[in-house]
């Protein structure tokens, strides 16, 4: 099993540009989570999906952030327009129904200049 | 909502010594407490977890204890090795993790 796959691993962009982060969860996992990690705020849950349906997006910072899960094997997190304070490592994680274990991808490190 | 605090923020131990990391939580409804280890450049990985109906759980050199009355739980690593050096996160949640709340993390350094 390849695990949770995220792309890109690194992204450097300029303020105002659109950023799209991608995630492929582990096959068969019903839940998908997007987290943001910074030194100041630690690991923050942004949004999670159950069977492709967004369940809780209360952690999404503002309207500039949006996430979609068009099918069970793909999700995107989009930031438009990006700002320097969005610089962070963004993690995608998935887990199967009935289990508490989150399986994290290796993260996408975003730098907004 | 749940609030999880974690101490210490950094911890250095000599190889072979024990390390203890402590967390407290606020929501009495929380019933599942995992510990994750994050190595440099990687995502967090579950190392051990405990449910609220158990007071202690052990897996080789790693153990977790839970005190529901006091709302705190601890990670114990014995006979530490250099490969234990990482950032450790505790978390609390109810209902098997519909919404994990992670602690701020502890950076553990095991000195050879």
PDB file of N, CA and C in Angstrom, chain A residues 19-76:
ATOM      1  N   UNK A  19      -3.317  28.535  -5.205  1.00  0.00           N
ATOM      2  CA  UNK A  19      -2.561  27.335  -4.835  1.00  0.00           C
ATOM      3  C   UNK A  19      -3.541  26.174  -4.732  1.00  0.00           C
ATOM      4  N   UNK A  20      -3.183  25.054  -5.333  1.00  0.00           N
ATOM      5  CA  UNK A  20      -4.001  23.844  -5.229  1.00  0.00           C
ATOM      6  C   UNK A  20      -3.144  22.698  -4.711  1.00  0.00           C
ATOM      7  N   UNK A  21      -3.557  22.137  -3.589  1.00  0.00           N
ATOM      8  CA  UNK A  21      -2.882  20.985  -3.005  1.00  0.00           C
ATOM      9  C   UNK A  21      -3.751  19.759  -3.235  1.00  0.00           C
ATOM     10  N   UNK A  22      -3.107  18.635  -3.474  1.00  0.00           N
ATOM     11  CA  UNK A  22      -3.840  17.424  -3.857  1.00  0.00           C
ATOM     12  C   UNK A  22      -3.551  16.286  -2.910  1.00  0.00           C
ATOM     13  N   UNK A  23      -4.530  15.399  -2.805  1.00  0.00           N
ATOM     14  CA  UNK A  23      -4.392  14.269  -1.876  1.00  0.00           C
ATOM     15  C   UNK A  23      -5.098  13.049  -2.442  1.00  0.00           C
ATOM     16  N   UNK A  24      -4.404  11.922  -2.348  1.00  0.00           N
ATOM     17  CA  UNK A  24      -5.012  10.634  -2.679  1.00  0.00           C
ATOM     18  C   UNK A  24      -5.009   9.803  -1.407  1.00  0.00           C
ATOM     19  N   UNK A  25      -6.185   9.522  -0.836  1.00  0.00           N
ATOM     20  CA  UNK A  25      -6.218   8.762   0.416  1.00  0.00           C
ATOM     21  C   UNK A  25      -5.956   7.287   0.175  1.00  0.00           C
ATOM     22  N   UNK A  26      -5.821   6.551   1.252  1.00  0.00           N
ATOM     23  CA  UNK A  26      -5.660   5.107   1.155  1.00  0.00           C
ATOM     24  C   UNK A  26      -6.984   4.506   0.698  1.00  0.00           C
ATOM     25  N   UNK A  27      -6.906   3.609  -0.252  1.00  0.00           N
ATOM     26  CA  UNK A  27      -8.100   2.988  -0.794  1.00  0.00           C
ATOM     27  C   UNK A  27      -8.898   2.292   0.305  1.00  0.00           C
ATOM     28  N   UNK A  28     -10.206   2.559   0.313  1.00  0.00           N
ATOM     29  CA  UNK A  28     -11.069   1.923   1.306  1.00  0.00           C
ATOM     30  C   UNK A  28     -11.298   2.736   2.557  1.00  0.00           C
ATOM     31  N   UNK A  29     -10.530   3.811   2.726  1.00  0.00           N
ATOM     32  CA  UNK A  29     -10.721   4.677   3.887  1.00  0.00           C
ATOM     33  C   UNK A  29     -11.909   5.600   3.648  1.00  0.00           C
ATOM     34  N   UNK A  30     -12.772   5.710   4.660  1.00  0.00           N
ATOM     35  CA  UNK A  30     -13.993   6.471   4.502  1.00  0.00           C
ATOM     36  C   UNK A  30     -13.851   7.941   4.874  1.00  0.00           C
ATOM     37  N   UNK A  31     -12.829   8.236   5.659  1.00  0.00           N
ATOM     38  CA  UNK A  31     -12.654   9.603   6.156  1.00  0.00           C
ATOM     39  C   UNK A  31     -11.387  10.223   5.590  1.00  0.00           C
ATOM     40  N   UNK A  32     -11.497  11.500   5.250  1.00  0.00           N
ATOM     41  CA  UNK A  32     -10.330  12.244   4.787  1.00  0.00           C
ATOM     42  C   UNK A  32     -10.285  13.569   5.525  1.00  0.00           C
ATOM     43  N   UNK A  33      -9.082  13.909   6.002  1.00  0.00           N
ATOM     44  CA  UNK A  33      -8.873  15.105   6.812  1.00  0.00           C
ATOM     45  C   UNK A  33      -7.797  15.974   6.173  1.00  0.00           C
ATOM     46  N   UNK A  34      -7.977  17.280   6.261  1.00  0.00           N
ATOM     47  CA  UNK A  34      -6.934  18.241   5.910  1.00  0.00           C
ATOM     48  C   UNK A  34      -6.511  18.979   7.181  1.00  0.00           C
ATOM     49  N   UNK A  35      -5.194  18.942   7.456  1.00  0.00           N
ATOM     50  CA  UNK A  35      -4.618  19.646   8.596  1.00  0.00           C
ATOM     51  C   UNK A  35      -3.599  20.662   8.099  1.00  0.00           C
ATOM     52  N   UNK A  36      -3.399  21.687   8.913  1.00  0.00           N
ATOM     53  CA  UNK A  36      -2.345  22.660   8.666  1.00  0.00           C
ATOM     54  C   UNK A  36      -1.433  22.661   9.883  1.00  0.00           C
ATOM     55  N   UNK A  37      -0.120  22.679   9.646  1.00  0.00           N
ATOM     56  CA  UNK A  37       0.838  22.679  10.738  1.00  0.00           C
ATOM     57  C   UNK A  37       1.755  23.886  10.647  1.00  0.00           C
ATOM     58  N   UNK A  38       1.783  24.660  11.727  1.00  0.00           N
ATOM     59  CA  UNK A  38       2.709  25.789  11.844  1.00  0.00           C
ATOM     60  C   UNK A  38       3.367  25.740  13.218  1.00  0.00           C
ATOM     61  N   UNK A  39       4.478  26.448  13.353  1.00  0.00           N
ATOM     62  CA  UNK A  39       5.151  26.486  14.650  1.00  0.00           C
ATOM     63  C   UNK A  39       4.252  27.131  15.694  1.00  0.00           C
ATOM     64  N   UNK A  40       3.548  28.177  15.276  1.00  0.00           N
ATOM     65  CA  UNK A  40       2.768  28.947  16.251  1.00  0.00           C
ATOM     66  C   UNK A  40       1.492  28.218  16.684  1.00  0.00           C
ATOM     67  N   UNK A  41       0.834  27.539  15.756  1.00  0.00           N
ATOM     68  CA  UNK A  41      -0.499  26.996  16.041  1.00  0.00           C
ATOM     69  C   UNK A  41      -0.548  25.481  16.061  1.00  0.00           C
ATOM     70  N   UNK A  42       0.582  24.840  15.788  1.00  0.00           N
ATOM     71  CA  UNK A  42       0.611  23.384  15.826  1.00  0.00           C
ATOM     72  C   UNK A  42      -0.221  22.774  14.706  1.00  0.00           C
ATOM     73  N   UNK A  43      -0.821  21.627  15.005  1.00  0.00           N
ATOM     74  CA  UNK A  43      -1.647  20.904  14.028  1.00  0.00           C
ATOM     75  C   UNK A  43      -3.100  21.347  14.173  1.00  0.00           C
ATOM     76  N   UNK A  44      -3.620  21.950  13.124  1.00  0.00           N
ATOM     77  CA  UNK A  44      -4.998  22.428  13.149  1.00  0.00           C
ATOM     78  C   UNK A  44      -5.814  21.683  12.101  1.00  0.00           C
ATOM     79  N   UNK A  45      -6.989  21.205  12.501  1.00  0.00           N
ATOM     80  CA  UNK A  45      -7.886  20.583  11.548  1.00  0.00           C
ATOM     81  C   UNK A  45      -8.587  21.669  10.734  1.00  0.00           C
ATOM     82  N   UNK A  46      -8.510  21.544   9.426  1.00  0.00           N
ATOM     83  CA  UNK A  46      -9.175  22.508   8.549  1.00  0.00           C
ATOM     84  C   UNK A  46     -10.567  22.024   8.160  1.00  0.00           C
ATOM     85  N   UNK A  47     -10.645  20.776   7.705  1.00  0.00           N
ATOM     86  CA  UNK A  47     -11.899  20.228   7.225  1.00  0.00           C
ATOM     87  C   UNK A  47     -11.773  18.716   7.192  1.00  0.00           C
ATOM     88  N   UNK A  48     -12.908  17.999   7.321  1.00  0.00           N
ATOM     89  CA  UNK A  48     -12.859  16.577   7.064  1.00  0.00           C
ATOM     90  C   UNK A  48     -14.107  16.111   6.320  1.00  0.00           C
ATOM     91  N   UNK A  49     -13.918  15.041   5.584  1.00  0.00           N
ATOM     92  CA  UNK A  49     -14.958  14.449   4.747  1.00  0.00           C
ATOM     93  C   UNK A  49     -15.256  13.024   5.238  1.00  0.00           C
ATOM     94  N   UNK A  50     -16.498  12.633   5.074  1.00  0.00           N
ATOM     95  CA  UNK A  50     -16.892  11.250   5.292  1.00  0.00           C
ATOM     96  C   UNK A  50     -17.610  10.791   4.030  1.00  0.00           C
ATOM     97  N   UNK A  51     -17.067   9.755   3.411  1.00  0.00           N
ATOM     98  CA  UNK A  51     -17.648   9.274   2.147  1.00  0.00           C
ATOM     99  C   UNK A  51     -17.841  10.415   1.143  1.00  0.00           C
ATOM    100  N   UNK A  52     -16.815  11.224   1.030  1.00  0.00           N
ATOM    101  CA  UNK A  52     -16.723  12.309   0.044  1.00  0.00           C
ATOM    102  C   UNK A  52     -17.570  13.532   0.410  1.00  0.00           C
ATOM    103  N   UNK A  53     -18.294  13.491   1.520  1.00  0.00           N
ATOM    104  CA  UNK A  53     -19.148  14.602   1.901  1.00  0.00           C
ATOM    105  C   UNK A  53     -18.459  15.421   2.994  1.00  0.00           C
ATOM    106  N   UNK A  54     -18.353  16.747   2.823  1.00  0.00           N
ATOM    107  CA  UNK A  54     -17.738  17.555   3.887  1.00  0.00           C
ATOM    108  C   UNK A  54     -18.619  17.545   5.131  1.00  0.00           C
ATOM    109  N   UNK A  55     -18.020  17.219   6.265  1.00  0.00           N
ATOM    110  CA  UNK A  55     -18.769  17.095   7.504  1.00  0.00           C
ATOM    111  C   UNK A  55     -18.548  18.313   8.407  1.00  0.00           C
ATOM    112  N   UNK A  56     -17.306  18.746   8.513  1.00  0.00           N
ATOM    113  CA  UNK A  56     -17.002  19.855   9.410  1.00  0.00           C
ATOM    114  C   UNK A  56     -15.917  20.713   8.768  1.00  0.00           C
ATOM    115  N   UNK A  57     -16.278  21.918   8.386  1.00  0.00           N
ATOM    116  CA  UNK A  57     -15.303  22.833   7.784  1.00  0.00           C
ATOM    117  C   UNK A  57     -15.076  24.043   8.684  1.00  0.00           C
ATOM    118  N   UNK A  58     -15.387  23.911   9.944  1.00  0.00           N
ATOM    119  CA  UNK A  58     -15.277  25.051  10.857  1.00  0.00           C
ATOM    120  C   UNK A  58     -13.836  25.510  11.053  1.00  0.00           C
ATOM    121  N   UNK A  59     -12.890  24.674  10.704  1.00  0.00           N
ATOM    122  CA  UNK A  59     -11.495  25.048  10.840  1.00  0.00           C
ATOM    123  C   UNK A  59     -10.922  25.787   9.644  1.00  0.00           C
ATOM    124  N   UNK A  60     -11.672  25.867   8.581  1.00  0.00           N
ATOM    125  CA  UNK A  60     -11.198  26.596   7.396  1.00  0.00           C
ATOM    126  C   UNK A  60     -11.083  28.071   7.762  1.00  0.00           C
ATOM    127  N   UNK A  61      -9.902  28.657   7.589  1.00  0.00           N
ATOM    128  CA  UNK A  61      -9.658  30.004   8.117  1.00  0.00           C
ATOM    129  C   UNK A  61     -10.580  31.077   7.548  1.00  0.00           C
ATOM    130  N   UNK A  62     -10.837  31.046   6.300  1.00  0.00           N
ATOM    131  CA  UNK A  62     -11.654  32.089   5.700  1.00  0.00           C
ATOM    132  C   UNK A  62     -12.051  31.653   4.290  1.00  0.00           C
ATOM    133  N   UNK A  63     -12.800  32.522   3.648  1.00  0.00           N
ATOM    134  CA  UNK A  63     -13.354  32.166   2.333  1.00  0.00           C
ATOM    135  C   UNK A  63     -12.288  31.923   1.277  1.00  0.00           C
ATOM    136  N   UNK A  64     -11.086  32.304   1.530  1.00  0.00           N
ATOM    137  CA  UNK A  64     -10.026  32.086   0.544  1.00  0.00           C
ATOM    138  C   UNK A  64      -9.683  30.592   0.432  1.00  0.00           C
ATOM    139  N   UNK A  65     -10.088  29.827   1.430  1.00  0.00           N
ATOM    140  CA  UNK A  65      -9.811  28.394   1.459  1.00  0.00           C
ATOM    141  C   UNK A  65     -11.047  27.618   1.029  1.00  0.00           C
ATOM    142  N   UNK A  66     -10.832  26.619   0.182  1.00  0.00           N
ATOM    143  CA  UNK A  66     -11.923  25.733  -0.200  1.00  0.00           C
ATOM    144  C   UNK A  66     -11.357  24.330  -0.398  1.00  0.00           C
ATOM    145  N   UNK A  67     -12.181  23.334  -0.137  1.00  0.00           N
ATOM    146  CA  UNK A  67     -11.755  21.944  -0.305  1.00  0.00           C
ATOM    147  C   UNK A  67     -12.865  21.165  -0.980  1.00  0.00           C
ATOM    148  N   UNK A  68     -12.443  20.218  -1.809  1.00  0.00           N
ATOM    149  CA  UNK A  68     -13.394  19.375  -2.500  1.00  0.00           C
ATOM    150  C   UNK A  68     -12.933  17.927  -2.449  1.00  0.00           C
ATOM    151  N   UNK A  69     -13.895  17.039  -2.581  1.00  0.00           N
ATOM    152  CA  UNK A  69     -13.578  15.619  -2.689  1.00  0.00           C
ATOM    153  C   UNK A  69     -14.530  15.036  -3.726  1.00  0.00           C
ATOM    154  N   UNK A  70     -14.196  15.135  -4.988  1.00  0.00           N
ATOM    155  CA  UNK A  70     -15.104  14.711  -6.060  1.00  0.00           C
ATOM    156  C   UNK A  70     -15.331  13.207  -6.108  1.00  0.00           C
ATOM    157  N   UNK A  71     -14.385  12.434  -5.579  1.00  0.00           N
ATOM    158  CA  UNK A  71     -14.566  10.993  -5.523  1.00  0.00           C
ATOM    159  C   UNK A  71     -13.739  10.421  -4.372  1.00  0.00           C
ATOM    160  N   UNK A  72     -13.867   9.132  -4.146  1.00  0.00           N
ATOM    161  CA  UNK A  72     -13.246   8.511  -2.972  1.00  0.00           C
ATOM    162  C   UNK A  72     -11.732   8.473  -3.030  1.00  0.00           C
ATOM    163  N   UNK A  73     -11.156   8.773  -4.174  1.00  0.00           N
ATOM    164  CA  UNK A  73      -9.711   8.636  -4.294  1.00  0.00           C
ATOM    165  C   UNK A  73      -8.988   9.956  -4.538  1.00  0.00           C
ATOM    166  N   UNK A  74      -9.686  11.080  -4.343  1.00  0.00           N
ATOM    167  CA  UNK A  74      -9.035  12.344  -4.660  1.00  0.00           C
ATOM    168  C   UNK A  74      -9.679  13.504  -3.902  1.00  0.00           C
ATOM    169  N   UNK A  75      -8.816  14.371  -3.379  1.00  0.00           N
ATOM    170  CA  UNK A  75      -9.304  15.582  -2.729  1.00  0.00           C
ATOM    171  C   UNK A  75      -8.345  16.724  -3.028  1.00  0.00           C
ATOM    172  N   UNK A  76      -8.885  17.931  -3.053  1.00  0.00           N
ATOM    173  CA  UNK A  76      -8.053  19.124  -3.247  1.00  0.00           C
ATOM    174  C   UNK A  76      -8.339  20.145  -2.172  1.00  0.00           C
TER     175      UNK A  76
END
